[in-house]
């Protein structure tokens, strides 16, 4: 499936122009998969019976495309790289040749500077009120209270209840307001573990962990790190034992709506910065992959050229060796023939025959004929020429 990126408006126009089954087939997806993608991007889709009613001329309602906050993505990504649960990206395999010919998109540009986005977010985020008592507890708040009750029942437990004293109740009320606010924005709020109780909010596909603790409870692993006069500690981390070692760690005398608003702005700005960093990283990743592919192709060509040269040199060396040996054989045959001629003259001038000379002469003549390459048969000459590997 070819990766595609559409704006939310483009995706909205498509899903309301034809049935999901037809549109999903064009993207090589199931209609369920495409509907999930639209839901994640907050693009409304037609409900059951919409197209049947429309075909029968009945009046149908079309859900408007909701406006997102600045920190939320305005694009819909279909196919291509997707972050796995382990943080890696699953991408279709491509050859170096395909990557080298890949057309790079223009470098990412953002319509607004990060400072302009901050001003927008600051204008959008209100003061988050902290009521004296919780009238509508968030599901996560109810879970925290349940964890506290379970811990209080245990006779021997390393952890102590967190929200059973005035300062703890104040913290719980602030957390309840925090959870409710972010859930209204579309975030998923979670608490991890009945004992450690690290909390997180998630919208951009990543957990944003945070710790908000009260120093008045019995959990001394963070109490001894607090400053005199401070009642609460906060950090964007899941590790409560070392939260004070983080650069973003801060402590408060009290929790106020202004503090919750500042934390909300900080989180939303962090998401925007991460989103921009991720877009820039993905672009640079494509550039690096293309450059690496080009370098690999150049390296392979250089190695292939070197191998061809080495093979050519080896063949030339073999050819020269064959020629050199042939010339040596010719000289050797000529020397043997000269010896035969010299001995023939001696035998002619001698008064008596040399015993065994005729047999030796026959053998020597055979050696001349077999040694001299000029006397090779057509078949033998063909095998000899083949060793030159001529094309």
Short mmCIF file of C-alpha atoms in Angstrom, two decimals:
data_model
loop_
_atom_site.label_atom_id
_atom_site.label_comp_id
_atom_site.label_asym_id
_atom_site.label_seq_id
_atom_site.Cartn_x
_atom_site.Cartn_y
_atom_site.Cartn_z
CA UNK A 1 0.00 0.00 0.00
CA UNK A 2 1.41 3.38 -1.01
CA UNK A 3 1.60 5.75 1.98
CA UNK A 4 -0.65 8.79 1.70
CA UNK A 5 -1.08 11.90 3.78
CA UNK A 6 -4.28 13.95 3.53
CA UNK A 7 -5.54 16.96 5.38
CA UNK A 8 -8.48 16.35 7.67
CA UNK A 9 -10.67 18.41 5.32
CA UNK A 10 -9.65 16.27 2.32
CA UNK A 11 -10.37 13.10 4.28
CA UNK A 12 -13.70 14.51 5.45
CA UNK A 13 -14.72 15.30 1.84
CA UNK A 14 -13.79 11.77 0.74
CA UNK A 15 -15.64 9.85 3.45
CA UNK A 16 -18.81 11.85 2.80
CA UNK A 17 -18.58 11.41 -0.98
CA UNK A 18 -18.89 7.61 -1.19
CA UNK A 19 -19.50 4.55 1.03
CA UNK A 20 -16.65 3.52 3.30
CA UNK A 21 -16.36 0.08 1.67
CA UNK A 22 -15.63 1.70 -1.72
CA UNK A 23 -13.24 4.27 -0.30
CA UNK A 24 -11.41 1.70 1.83
CA UNK A 25 -10.82 -0.47 -1.27
CA UNK A 26 -9.09 2.49 -2.95
CA UNK A 27 -6.71 2.73 0.02
CA UNK A 28 -6.26 -1.07 0.12
CA UNK A 29 -7.80 -1.15 3.60
CA UNK A 30 -10.86 -2.62 5.26
CA UNK A 31 -13.72 -0.25 6.00
CA UNK A 32 -13.20 -0.95 9.72
CA UNK A 33 -9.52 -0.01 9.48
CA UNK A 34 -10.30 3.20 7.59
CA UNK A 35 -13.00 4.09 10.11
CA UNK A 36 -10.47 3.69 12.94
CA UNK A 37 -8.05 6.02 11.15
CA UNK A 38 -10.80 8.61 10.77
CA UNK A 39 -11.77 8.27 14.42
CA UNK A 40 -8.16 8.81 15.54
CA UNK A 41 -7.95 11.93 13.36
CA UNK A 42 -11.36 13.13 14.65
CA UNK A 43 -12.92 13.02 11.18
CA UNK A 44 -16.64 12.13 11.47
CA UNK A 45 -17.95 9.39 9.19
CA UNK A 46 -21.48 8.58 7.94
CA UNK A 47 -23.49 6.35 10.25
CA UNK A 48 -25.33 3.15 9.41
CA UNK A 49 -28.05 3.59 6.79
CA UNK A 50 -26.78 7.00 5.63
CA UNK A 51 -26.20 5.99 2.00
CA UNK A 52 -29.41 3.93 1.79
CA UNK A 53 -31.45 6.89 3.00
CA UNK A 54 -29.64 9.20 0.61
CA UNK A 55 -30.31 6.83 -2.33
CA UNK A 56 -34.03 6.78 -1.45
CA UNK A 57 -34.22 10.56 -1.38
CA UNK A 58 -34.64 10.82 2.36
CA UNK A 59 -33.24 13.68 4.36
CA UNK A 60 -29.92 12.88 6.03
CA UNK A 61 -27.77 14.85 8.46
CA UNK A 62 -24.10 15.49 7.76
CA UNK A 63 -21.86 15.87 10.80
CA UNK A 64 -19.62 18.92 10.62
CA UNK A 65 -15.84 18.57 10.79
CA UNK A 66 -14.81 19.65 14.31
CA UNK A 67 -12.11 22.27 14.76
CA UNK A 68 -9.03 21.02 16.57
CA UNK A 69 -6.68 22.79 18.91
CA UNK A 70 -3.34 24.03 17.51
CA UNK A 71 -1.41 21.19 19.12
CA UNK A 72 -3.56 18.53 17.44
CA UNK A 73 -2.50 17.13 14.07
CA UNK A 74 -4.38 18.47 11.04
CA UNK A 75 -3.31 15.56 8.84
CA UNK A 76 -4.45 12.00 8.27
CA UNK A 77 -1.70 9.44 7.58
CA UNK A 78 -2.69 6.29 5.71
CA UNK A 79 -0.18 3.49 5.22
CA UNK A 80 3.60 3.88 5.38
CA UNK A 81 5.52 4.18 8.60
CA UNK A 82 3.63 3.79 11.83
CA UNK A 83 5.02 3.76 15.33
CA UNK A 84 4.87 0.34 16.93
CA UNK A 85 4.40 -0.34 20.62
CA UNK A 86 8.20 -0.50 21.00
CA UNK A 87 8.81 2.92 19.46
CA UNK A 88 10.10 1.74 16.10
CA UNK A 89 8.63 2.52 12.70
CA UNK A 90 7.28 -0.24 10.47
CA UNK A 91 7.98 0.71 6.87
CA UNK A 92 7.72 -1.20 3.60
CA UNK A 93 11.07 -2.54 2.44
CA UNK A 94 12.58 -0.64 -0.48
CA UNK A 95 15.68 -1.34 -2.52
CA UNK A 96 18.51 1.17 -2.63
CA UNK A 97 17.59 1.93 -6.23
CA UNK A 98 14.00 2.76 -5.23
CA UNK A 99 15.19 4.93 -2.35
CA UNK A 100 17.74 6.72 -4.53
CA UNK A 101 15.00 7.59 -7.05
CA UNK A 102 12.54 8.57 -4.32
CA UNK A 103 11.30 12.12 -4.71
CA UNK A 104 11.76 13.99 -1.46
CA UNK A 105 8.95 16.21 -0.20
CA UNK A 106 9.78 19.85 0.51
CA UNK A 107 11.33 20.52 3.92
CA UNK A 108 8.65 20.92 6.60
CA UNK A 109 7.41 24.44 7.18
CA UNK A 110 4.99 25.50 9.87
CA UNK A 111 2.39 28.18 9.33
CA UNK A 112 2.93 29.57 12.82
CA UNK A 113 6.02 30.01 14.94
CA UNK A 114 6.19 28.18 18.24
CA UNK A 115 5.70 31.50 20.05
CA UNK A 116 2.53 32.19 18.06
CA UNK A 117 1.22 28.72 18.95
CA UNK A 118 1.98 29.41 22.61
CA UNK A 119 -0.07 32.61 22.50
CA UNK A 120 -2.98 30.70 20.94
CA UNK A 121 -2.84 27.95 23.53
CA UNK A 122 -2.58 30.45 26.37
CA UNK A 123 -5.68 32.16 25.01
CA UNK A 124 -7.56 28.86 24.78
CA UNK A 125 -6.65 27.33 28.14
CA UNK A 126 -8.75 28.78 30.98
CA UNK A 127 -8.11 28.67 34.68
CA UNK A 128 -8.88 25.15 35.89
CA UNK A 129 -11.00 25.52 39.05
CA UNK A 130 -10.34 23.35 42.10
CA UNK A 131 -13.54 22.82 44.11
CA UNK A 132 -13.40 22.27 47.86
CA UNK A 133 -15.21 18.97 47.45
CA UNK A 134 -15.54 16.61 44.49
CA UNK A 135 -19.13 16.47 43.32
CA UNK A 136 -18.51 14.50 40.09
CA UNK A 137 -15.47 12.27 40.49
CA UNK A 138 -13.67 11.28 37.32
CA UNK A 139 -13.34 7.48 36.80
CA UNK A 140 -9.60 7.76 37.44
CA UNK A 141 -10.32 9.68 40.67
CA UNK A 142 -12.63 6.88 41.80
CA UNK A 143 -9.90 4.39 41.03
CA UNK A 144 -7.37 6.37 43.07
CA UNK A 145 -9.74 6.42 46.02
CA UNK A 146 -10.24 2.66 45.64
CA UNK A 147 -6.47 2.10 45.61
CA UNK A 148 -6.15 4.25 48.74
CA UNK A 149 -8.84 2.24 50.51
CA UNK A 150 -7.16 -1.05 49.59
CA UNK A 151 -3.76 0.15 50.83
CA UNK A 152 -5.31 1.39 54.11
CA UNK A 153 -6.77 -2.09 54.75
CA UNK A 154 -3.41 -3.81 54.47
CA UNK A 155 -1.63 -4.24 57.77
CA UNK A 156 1.85 -4.46 56.30
CA UNK A 157 2.34 -2.40 53.16
CA UNK A 158 5.29 -0.38 51.95
CA UNK A 159 2.98 2.23 50.42
CA UNK A 160 0.73 4.48 52.48
CA UNK A 161 -2.63 6.10 51.56
CA UNK A 162 -2.13 9.30 49.59
CA UNK A 163 -5.46 11.12 49.81
CA UNK A 164 -6.76 10.58 53.35
CA UNK A 165 -5.62 13.88 54.87
CA UNK A 166 -6.55 17.53 54.06
CA UNK A 167 -3.57 18.24 51.78
CA UNK A 168 -4.12 14.92 50.04
CA UNK A 169 -7.78 15.68 49.48
CA UNK A 170 -6.80 19.03 48.03
CA UNK A 171 -4.42 17.25 45.63
CA UNK A 172 -7.13 14.74 44.68
CA UNK A 173 -9.56 17.56 43.90
CA UNK A 174 -6.93 19.24 41.72
CA UNK A 175 -6.22 15.95 39.92
CA UNK A 176 -9.95 15.40 39.35
CA UNK A 177 -10.20 18.84 37.70
CA UNK A 178 -7.05 18.08 35.69
CA UNK A 179 -8.45 14.75 34.46
CA UNK A 180 -11.82 16.22 33.58
CA UNK A 181 -10.31 19.11 31.64
CA UNK A 182 -8.04 16.92 29.52
CA UNK A 183 -10.74 14.36 28.86
CA UNK A 184 -12.95 17.14 27.47
CA UNK A 185 -10.08 17.98 25.08
CA UNK A 186 -10.09 14.39 23.84
CA UNK A 187 -7.15 13.07 25.82
CA UNK A 188 -7.05 9.57 27.29
CA UNK A 189 -6.27 9.74 31.01
CA UNK A 190 -4.75 6.72 32.71
CA UNK A 191 -3.36 5.59 36.05
CA UNK A 192 -0.69 2.89 35.98
CA UNK A 193 -0.46 0.50 38.92
CA UNK A 194 -2.49 0.32 42.13
CA UNK A 195 0.62 0.92 44.24
CA UNK A 196 2.91 3.30 42.33
CA UNK A 197 -0.06 5.12 40.73
CA UNK A 198 1.86 6.92 38.00
CA UNK A 199 -0.54 8.91 35.83
CA UNK A 200 -0.52 9.86 32.16
CA UNK A 201 -2.47 11.65 29.47
CA UNK A 202 -2.31 10.61 25.83
CA UNK A 203 -3.46 12.16 22.59
CA UNK A 204 -0.55 12.14 20.12
CA UNK A 205 0.15 8.41 20.42
CA UNK A 206 2.53 8.69 23.37
CA UNK A 207 2.00 8.57 27.10
CA UNK A 208 2.83 11.83 28.88
CA UNK A 209 3.54 10.63 32.41
CA UNK A 210 3.41 12.92 35.40
CA UNK A 211 3.72 12.74 39.17
CA UNK A 212 1.80 15.07 41.49
CA UNK A 213 2.51 14.17 45.11
CA UNK A 214 1.73 15.50 48.55
CA UNK A 215 4.55 15.54 51.12
CA UNK A 216 2.13 15.12 54.05
CA UNK A 217 1.30 11.49 53.32
CA UNK A 218 3.32 8.61 54.74
CA UNK A 219 5.29 7.82 51.60
CA UNK A 220 8.70 9.03 52.73
CA UNK A 221 10.56 8.12 49.55
CA UNK A 222 9.74 11.56 48.16
CA UNK A 223 8.95 13.42 51.38
CA UNK A 224 12.58 13.62 52.47
CA UNK A 225 13.45 15.38 49.19
CA UNK A 226 11.02 18.25 49.70
CA UNK A 227 12.02 21.81 50.57
CA UNK A 228 10.89 23.35 53.91
CA UNK A 229 7.47 24.98 53.65
CA UNK A 230 6.51 23.16 50.44
CA UNK A 231 3.54 20.81 50.45
CA UNK A 232 3.40 19.42 46.89
CA UNK A 233 5.84 18.18 44.26
CA UNK A 234 5.35 17.79 40.50
CA UNK A 235 7.35 16.36 37.58
CA UNK A 236 6.65 15.02 34.09
CA UNK A 237 7.85 11.52 34.92
CA UNK A 238 6.62 8.06 35.91
CA UNK A 239 9.41 7.50 38.45
CA UNK A 240 8.38 8.71 41.87
CA UNK A 241 11.64 7.72 43.57
CA UNK A 242 13.74 10.03 41.40
CA UNK A 243 11.22 12.66 40.39
CA UNK A 244 13.17 15.36 42.24
CA UNK A 245 16.19 14.66 40.01
CA UNK A 246 14.35 15.73 36.86
CA UNK A 247 15.05 19.15 35.36
CA UNK A 248 11.32 19.96 35.27
CA UNK A 249 10.75 19.07 38.95
CA UNK A 250 9.07 21.83 40.95
CA UNK A 251 7.43 22.22 44.37
CA UNK A 252 4.43 24.22 45.51
CA UNK A 253 3.13 25.58 48.77
CA UNK A 254 -0.44 25.14 47.52
CA UNK A 255 -2.22 24.05 44.34
CA UNK A 256 -4.10 26.85 42.59
CA UNK A 257 -6.11 27.09 39.35
CA UNK A 258 -3.24 29.14 37.91
CA UNK A 259 -0.82 26.29 38.57
CA UNK A 260 -3.10 23.77 36.85
CA UNK A 261 -3.49 26.13 33.90
CA UNK A 262 0.30 26.52 33.63
CA UNK A 263 0.75 22.74 33.73
CA UNK A 264 -1.89 22.28 31.03
CA UNK A 265 -0.17 24.88 28.81
CA UNK A 266 3.17 23.21 29.45
CA UNK A 267 1.80 19.83 28.38
CA UNK A 268 0.08 21.18 25.27
CA UNK A 269 3.22 23.06 24.25
CA UNK A 270 5.28 19.92 24.84
CA UNK A 271 2.96 18.00 22.51
CA UNK A 272 3.25 20.70 19.85
CA UNK A 273 7.05 20.74 20.11
CA UNK A 274 7.17 16.96 19.97
CA UNK A 275 4.89 16.93 16.94
CA UNK A 276 7.11 19.42 15.13
CA UNK A 277 10.23 17.55 16.12
CA UNK A 278 8.69 14.31 14.87
CA UNK A 279 7.76 15.88 11.51
CA UNK A 280 11.28 17.23 11.10
CA UNK A 281 12.75 13.89 12.16
CA UNK A 282 10.62 11.99 9.63
CA UNK A 283 11.70 14.35 6.85
CA UNK A 284 15.38 14.09 7.84
CA UNK A 285 14.96 10.32 8.03
CA UNK A 286 13.84 10.27 4.38
CA UNK A 287 16.77 12.48 3.39
CA UNK A 288 19.21 10.26 5.27
CA UNK A 289 17.76 7.07 3.81
CA UNK A 290 18.01 8.47 0.28
CA UNK A 291 21.59 9.69 0.82
CA UNK A 292 22.53 6.37 2.37
CA UNK A 293 21.00 4.50 -0.58
CA UNK A 294 22.93 6.67 -3.06
CA UNK A 295 26.14 6.08 -1.09
CA UNK A 296 25.45 2.32 -1.08
CA UNK A 297 24.92 2.31 -4.85
CA UNK A 298 28.13 4.28 -5.41
CA UNK A 299 30.02 1.92 -3.09
CA UNK A 300 28.64 -1.15 -4.84
CA UNK A 301 29.57 0.27 -8.24
CA UNK A 302 33.07 1.05 -7.01
CA UNK A 303 33.45 -2.47 -5.63
CA UNK A 304 32.08 -3.96 -8.85
CA UNK A 305 34.55 -1.85 -10.88
CA UNK A 306 37.39 -2.99 -8.64
CA UNK A 307 36.31 -6.63 -9.00
CA UNK A 308 36.15 -6.29 -12.80
CA UNK A 309 39.61 -4.72 -12.85
CA UNK A 310 41.02 -7.45 -10.62
CA UNK A 311 39.40 -10.11 -12.83
CA UNK A 312 40.76 -8.41 -15.96
CA UNK A 313 44.23 -8.22 -14.43
CA UNK A 314 44.04 -11.89 -13.48
CA UNK A 315 42.97 -12.89 -17.00
CA UNK A 316 45.75 -10.77 -18.56
CA UNK A 317 48.27 -12.33 -16.18
CA UNK A 318 47.03 -15.80 -17.16
CA UNK A 319 47.26 -14.96 -20.86
CA UNK A 320 50.79 -13.59 -20.52
CA UNK A 321 51.76 -16.67 -18.51
CA UNK A 322 50.41 -18.95 -21.27
CA UNK A 323 52.26 -16.98 -23.93
CA UNK A 324 55.47 -16.97 -21.89
CA UNK A 325 55.25 -20.73 -21.38
CA UNK A 326 54.60 -21.25 -25.11
CA UNK A 327 57.71 -19.23 -25.99
CA UNK A 328 59.77 -21.21 -23.46
CA UNK A 329 58.47 -24.43 -25.00
CA UNK A 330 59.44 -23.23 -28.49
CA UNK A 331 62.97 -22.36 -27.35
CA UNK A 332 63.24 -25.69 -25.55
CA UNK A 333 62.09 -27.58 -28.63
CA UNK A 334 64.55 -25.65 -30.81
CA UNK A 335 67.42 -26.45 -28.41
CA UNK A 336 66.47 -30.16 -28.43
CA UNK A 337 66.38 -30.05 -32.24
CA UNK A 338 69.81 -28.37 -32.33
CA UNK A 339 71.11 -31.17 -30.07
CA UNK A 340 69.62 -33.81 -32.38
CA UNK A 341 71.23 -32.17 -35.45
CA UNK A 342 74.62 -31.93 -33.72
CA UNK A 343 74.55 -35.58 -32.70
CA UNK A 344 73.42 -36.60 -36.20
CA UNK A 345 76.57 -35.00 -37.63
CA UNK A 346 78.72 -36.82 -35.09
CA UNK A 347 77.07 -40.15 -35.92
CA UNK A 348 77.59 -39.59 -39.68
CA UNK A 349 81.28 -38.84 -39.18
CA UNK A 350 81.82 -41.72 -36.73
CA UNK A 351 83.29 -45.03 -37.89
CA UNK A 352 80.82 -47.08 -35.95
CA UNK A 353 77.24 -46.65 -34.66
CA UNK A 354 76.39 -45.38 -31.20
CA UNK A 355 74.44 -48.14 -29.40
CA UNK A 356 70.80 -47.10 -28.79
CA UNK A 357 71.16 -43.83 -30.67
CA UNK A 358 68.32 -44.51 -33.06
CA UNK A 359 65.88 -45.11 -30.18
CA UNK A 360 67.09 -42.00 -28.38
CA UNK A 361 66.78 -39.95 -31.58
CA UNK A 362 63.19 -41.17 -32.08
CA UNK A 363 62.34 -40.25 -28.49
CA UNK A 364 64.01 -36.79 -28.81
CA UNK A 365 62.14 -36.09 -32.08
CA UNK A 366 58.88 -36.98 -30.26
CA UNK A 367 59.80 -34.55 -27.47
CA UNK A 368 60.41 -31.78 -30.01
CA UNK A 369 57.07 -32.42 -31.68
CA UNK A 370 55.14 -32.63 -28.39
CA UNK A 371 56.92 -29.69 -26.75
CA UNK A 372 56.79 -27.18 -29.61
CA UNK A 373 53.31 -25.52 -29.53
CA UNK A 374 53.63 -24.85 -33.24
CA UNK A 375 53.14 -28.58 -33.76
CA UNK A 376 49.88 -28.78 -31.72
CA UNK A 377 46.87 -30.49 -33.24
CA UNK A 378 43.76 -28.47 -34.04
CA UNK A 379 41.96 -29.98 -31.03
CA UNK A 380 44.82 -29.25 -28.65
CA UNK A 381 45.27 -25.75 -30.07
CA UNK A 382 41.56 -25.11 -29.46
CA UNK A 383 41.83 -26.14 -25.81
CA UNK A 384 44.91 -23.96 -25.42
CA UNK A 385 43.17 -20.92 -26.93
CA UNK A 386 40.14 -21.44 -24.65
CA UNK A 387 42.39 -20.84 -21.64
CA UNK A 388 42.80 -17.22 -22.80
CA UNK A 389 39.07 -16.56 -22.00
CA UNK A 390 38.57 -14.35 -25.03
CA UNK A 391 35.09 -13.02 -25.76
#
